[in-house]
């Protein structure tokens, strides 16, 4: 039996997130998801007057290809993908994952090469198309979240179909506050971090690009970051699981990095010069997401959290000039059960223990 929630989600992605209109060329990128998802999206795009183009991806085959990849091969792949992306008006990606660590044994030098080759395609998508990206619930994801498959599916649709439009006034109020802020001071267990936002704009994420959504992001002045941050949300990056990540900064650069796998994290941060600088600072507030599940698209939106991201800044958008093949959204949760914490803008307490204090921001509280 077809789940009507799939159609509701497709409608949100097409009508609200990407605002498909007549004549739009829409790239539908599907990764290990049921055919019913693709069918629903195709029908919704056509109903909106768009022209769907579907690409099917398989994580097992992608891993195999990356292991044996050559630079010439990925030059051709990237060239063709970039040409298609330049003709694309809207991009919708739905990414399932039967095994989130499928790429864990891809040699680091191969992963580095592939990511570097494909980075221009991602930049073109981010900067010049109306795009949205989301996960698809699988038994593997349910297991990561410590939930039954049925309970996780219900959670997924509840989170993704959140009424983002109703939160926009409070999100815009937070954006206005961040745009005016110069100095940021964040404290909490193992964290005492200072940086500047001067001259950098912030951006609202209210269901327009990532689903689930619920954040306002900017970027620190590249060389302004000082202090230490201890991340309390576990993460997976490049197929490797990390816990207890701690970063120390001097003049914006990560000068010391430790984790449960210190050698692996430093290998990632040594990918290029920009990997040891921060490309994004964001405050997350999706009230339906409370616990980390090692999935960045969910974890970066956790209620009462913020993320502080080593690597690439969004070119042309909250752009502090940092360039890297890495963009790793590491998350710190500041709710009381995670040890609490405070965020101050120009000395004024904005959020304490994960809850905003200003009346205009309280609709964003969990």
XYZ file of N, CA and C in Angstrom, residues 77-172:
288
model
N 33.674 12.457 -15.294
C 32.427 12.413 -14.509
C 32.054 13.813 -14.038
N 33.032 14.531 -13.489
C 32.764 15.871 -12.974
C 32.368 16.829 -14.096
N 33.031 16.727 -15.240
C 32.720 17.598 -16.374
C 31.279 17.403 -16.836
N 30.861 16.146 -16.922
C 29.492 15.858 -17.368
C 28.455 16.266 -16.325
N 28.751 15.995 -15.052
C 27.826 16.405 -13.993
C 27.693 17.925 -13.919
N 28.810 18.615 -14.090
C 28.783 20.070 -14.036
C 27.979 20.639 -15.206
N 28.159 20.047 -16.382
C 27.399 20.510 -17.552
C 25.896 20.332 -17.321
N 25.513 19.189 -16.741
C 24.090 18.958 -16.453
C 23.591 19.908 -15.377
N 24.420 20.121 -14.338
C 23.993 21.000 -13.250
C 23.787 22.430 -13.746
N 24.600 22.864 -14.692
C 24.461 24.222 -15.213
C 23.156 24.410 -15.990
N 22.587 23.318 -16.488
C 21.309 23.399 -17.193
C 20.115 23.175 -16.268
N 20.404 22.811 -15.023
C 19.354 22.434 -14.072
C 18.822 23.665 -13.339
N 17.508 23.791 -13.286
C 16.883 24.871 -12.518
C 16.691 24.468 -11.063
N 16.302 23.208 -10.841
C 16.032 22.712 -9.487
C 16.694 21.351 -9.306
N 17.173 21.101 -8.082
C 17.844 19.838 -7.766
C 17.232 19.280 -6.495
N 16.748 18.040 -6.565
C 16.168 17.362 -5.402
C 16.910 16.042 -5.216
N 17.561 15.883 -4.072
C 18.286 14.646 -3.776
C 17.663 13.961 -2.568
N 17.357 12.680 -2.724
C 16.842 11.864 -1.617
C 17.839 10.736 -1.407
N 18.438 10.705 -0.212
C 19.572 9.824 0.037
C 19.264 8.804 1.118
N 19.086 7.573 0.699
C 18.971 6.476 1.643
C 20.347 5.918 1.953
N 20.430 5.090 2.978
C 21.718 4.493 3.331
C 21.485 3.191 4.075
N 21.716 2.083 3.390
C 21.586 0.784 4.051
C 22.752 0.529 4.994
N 23.887 1.187 4.719
C 25.072 1.071 5.572
C 25.810 2.400 5.513
N 25.676 3.210 6.567
C 26.258 4.554 6.555
C 27.779 4.530 6.489
N 28.398 3.401 6.832
C 29.859 3.287 6.771
C 30.309 2.545 5.509
N 29.490 2.532 4.477
C 29.810 1.811 3.242
C 31.145 2.254 2.648
N 31.468 3.545 2.787
C 32.694 4.071 2.173
C 33.884 4.085 3.128
N 33.767 3.414 4.274
C 34.811 3.502 5.302
C 36.162 2.979 4.827
N 36.169 2.016 3.911
C 37.443 1.437 3.480
C 37.923 1.970 2.132
N 37.298 3.047 1.648
C 37.856 3.722 0.472
C 39.169 4.384 0.899
N 40.275 4.129 0.212
C 41.561 4.719 0.622
C 41.460 6.239 0.719
N 42.040 6.833 1.763
C 41.913 8.291 1.964
C 42.333 9.121 0.753
N 43.389 8.679 0.052
C 43.837 9.454 -1.104
C 42.808 9.409 -2.239
N 42.095 8.273 -2.341
C 41.040 8.177 -3.353
C 39.858 9.061 -2.978
N 39.462 9.020 -1.703
C 38.352 9.854 -1.227
C 38.674 11.333 -1.434
N 39.903 11.720 -1.114
C 40.321 13.112 -1.274
C 40.235 13.544 -2.729
N 40.701 12.695 -3.639
C 40.674 13.017 -5.061
C 39.241 13.153 -5.576
N 38.376 12.193 -5.213
C 36.990 12.218 -5.680
C 36.273 13.472 -5.187
N 36.431 13.790 -3.903
C 35.757 14.959 -3.342
C 36.244 16.254 -3.993
N 37.541 16.335 -4.266
C 38.090 17.524 -4.905
C 37.548 17.687 -6.323
N 37.433 16.590 -7.055
C 36.933 16.647 -8.429
C 35.466 17.061 -8.476
N 34.682 16.603 -7.509
C 33.236 16.852 -7.537
C 32.837 18.151 -6.843
N 33.767 18.807 -6.151
C 33.429 20.034 -5.426
C 32.833 21.111 -6.336
N 33.342 21.344 -7.565
C 32.718 22.368 -8.416
C 31.258 22.081 -8.749
N 30.899 20.801 -8.815
C 29.504 20.443 -9.087
C 28.627 20.862 -7.909
N 29.101 20.594 -6.694
C 28.356 21.000 -5.508
C 28.251 22.518 -5.419
N 29.343 23.217 -5.721
C 29.301 24.675 -5.669
C 28.298 25.239 -6.662
N 28.251 24.673 -7.859
C 27.284 25.118 -8.869
C 25.860 24.877 -8.389
N 25.636 23.726 -7.785
C 24.298 23.409 -7.273
C 23.872 24.372 -6.168
N 24.789 24.626 -5.223
C 24.465 25.492 -4.087
C 24.222 26.929 -4.534
N 25.028 27.401 -5.458
C 25.001 28.819 -5.806
C 24.039 29.185 -6.927
N 23.707 28.224 -7.788
C 22.975 28.598 -8.996
C 21.746 27.752 -9.289
N 21.257 27.009 -8.311
C 20.012 26.272 -8.525
C 19.144 26.383 -7.268
N 17.884 26.058 -7.438
C 16.995 25.916 -6.283
C 17.071 24.444 -5.886
N 17.636 24.183 -4.697
C 17.972 22.803 -4.358
C 17.472 22.423 -2.978
N 17.265 21.130 -2.796
C 16.927 20.583 -1.485
C 17.466 19.156 -1.400
N 17.976 18.807 -0.234
C 18.586 17.494 0.000
C 17.984 16.905 1.267
N 17.677 15.612 1.246
C 17.176 14.967 2.461
C 17.568 13.503 2.488
N 17.517 12.925 3.666
C 17.730 11.508 3.854
C 16.426 10.750 3.608
N 16.551 9.403 3.513
C 15.381 8.548 3.453
C 15.484 7.540 4.589
N 14.395 7.298 5.337
C 14.481 6.403 6.499
C 14.694 4.947 6.085
N 15.679 4.322 6.706
C 15.971 2.910 6.471
C 16.105 2.212 7.819
N 16.117 0.888 7.768
C 16.312 0.119 8.997
C 17.670 0.444 9.618
N 18.668 0.699 8.772
C 19.998 1.059 9.260
C 19.958 2.372 10.045
N 19.240 3.366 9.522
C 19.126 4.639 10.227
C 18.354 4.475 11.530
N 17.309 3.653 11.505
C 16.551 3.404 12.725
C 17.447 2.791 13.797
N 18.313 1.885 13.378
C 19.245 1.256 14.311
C 20.214 2.280 14.890
N 20.733 3.192 14.042
C 21.607 4.264 14.525
C 20.915 5.117 15.579
N 19.609 5.364 15.351
C 18.851 6.221 16.260
C 18.363 5.469 17.486
N 18.579 4.149 17.538
C 18.124 3.348 18.664
C 16.606 3.201 18.703
N 15.978 3.147 17.522
C 14.521 3.098 17.430
C 14.106 1.920 16.553
N 12.851 1.491 16.713
C 12.311 0.499 15.794
C 12.140 1.146 14.416
N 12.061 0.315 13.384
C 11.907 0.843 12.031
C 10.627 1.660 11.909
N 9.529 1.148 12.471
C 8.250 1.853 12.390
C 8.302 3.183 13.140
N 8.859 3.162 14.353
C 8.937 4.399 15.139
C 9.817 5.432 14.436
N 10.895 4.964 13.789
C 11.772 5.910 13.110
C 11.092 6.508 11.888
N 10.336 5.710 11.149
C 9.602 6.236 9.996
C 8.623 7.323 10.439
N 7.912 7.065 11.536
C 6.971 8.069 12.051
C 7.706 9.343 12.449
N 8.856 9.174 13.118
C 9.693 10.309 13.506
C 10.163 11.082 12.274
N 10.598 10.363 11.252
C 11.101 10.977 10.034
C 10.060 11.890 9.389
N 8.864 11.374 9.199
C 7.839 12.177 8.536
C 7.385 13.346 9.428
N 7.350 13.134 10.741
C 6.979 14.220 11.656
C 8.001 15.357 11.583
N 9.271 15.004 11.532
C 10.341 15.999 11.466
C 10.351 16.719 10.117
N 10.253 15.944 9.047
C 10.391 16.517 7.706
C 9.177 17.355 7.305
N 8.004 17.009 7.816
C 6.790 17.743 7.458
C 6.455 18.828 8.476
N 7.441 19.235 9.267
C 7.269 20.346 10.204
C 6.804 21.595 9.451
N 5.970 22.400 10.098
C 5.486 23.635 9.478
C 6.578 24.698 9.582
N 7.532 24.635 8.657
C 8.666 25.555 8.685
C 8.221 26.996 8.470
N 7.216 27.195 7.628
C 6.771 28.561 7.330
C 6.333 29.295 8.593
N 5.730 28.550 9.538
C 5.253 29.183 10.768
C 6.407 29.686 11.632
N 7.598 29.133 11.454
C 8.758 29.527 12.259
C 9.571 30.653 11.621
N 9.236 31.020 10.397
C 10.053 32.003 9.681
C 10.179 33.350 10.400
N 9.114 33.903 11.015
C 9.297 35.186 11.712
C 10.371 35.125 12.801
N 10.374 34.060 13.591
C 11.391 33.932 14.642
C 12.767 33.667 14.043
N 12.826 32.892 12.970
C 14.106 32.664 12.305
C 14.670 33.975 11.766
N 13.817 34.794 11.175
C 14.277 36.071 10.641
C 14.750 37.011 11.755
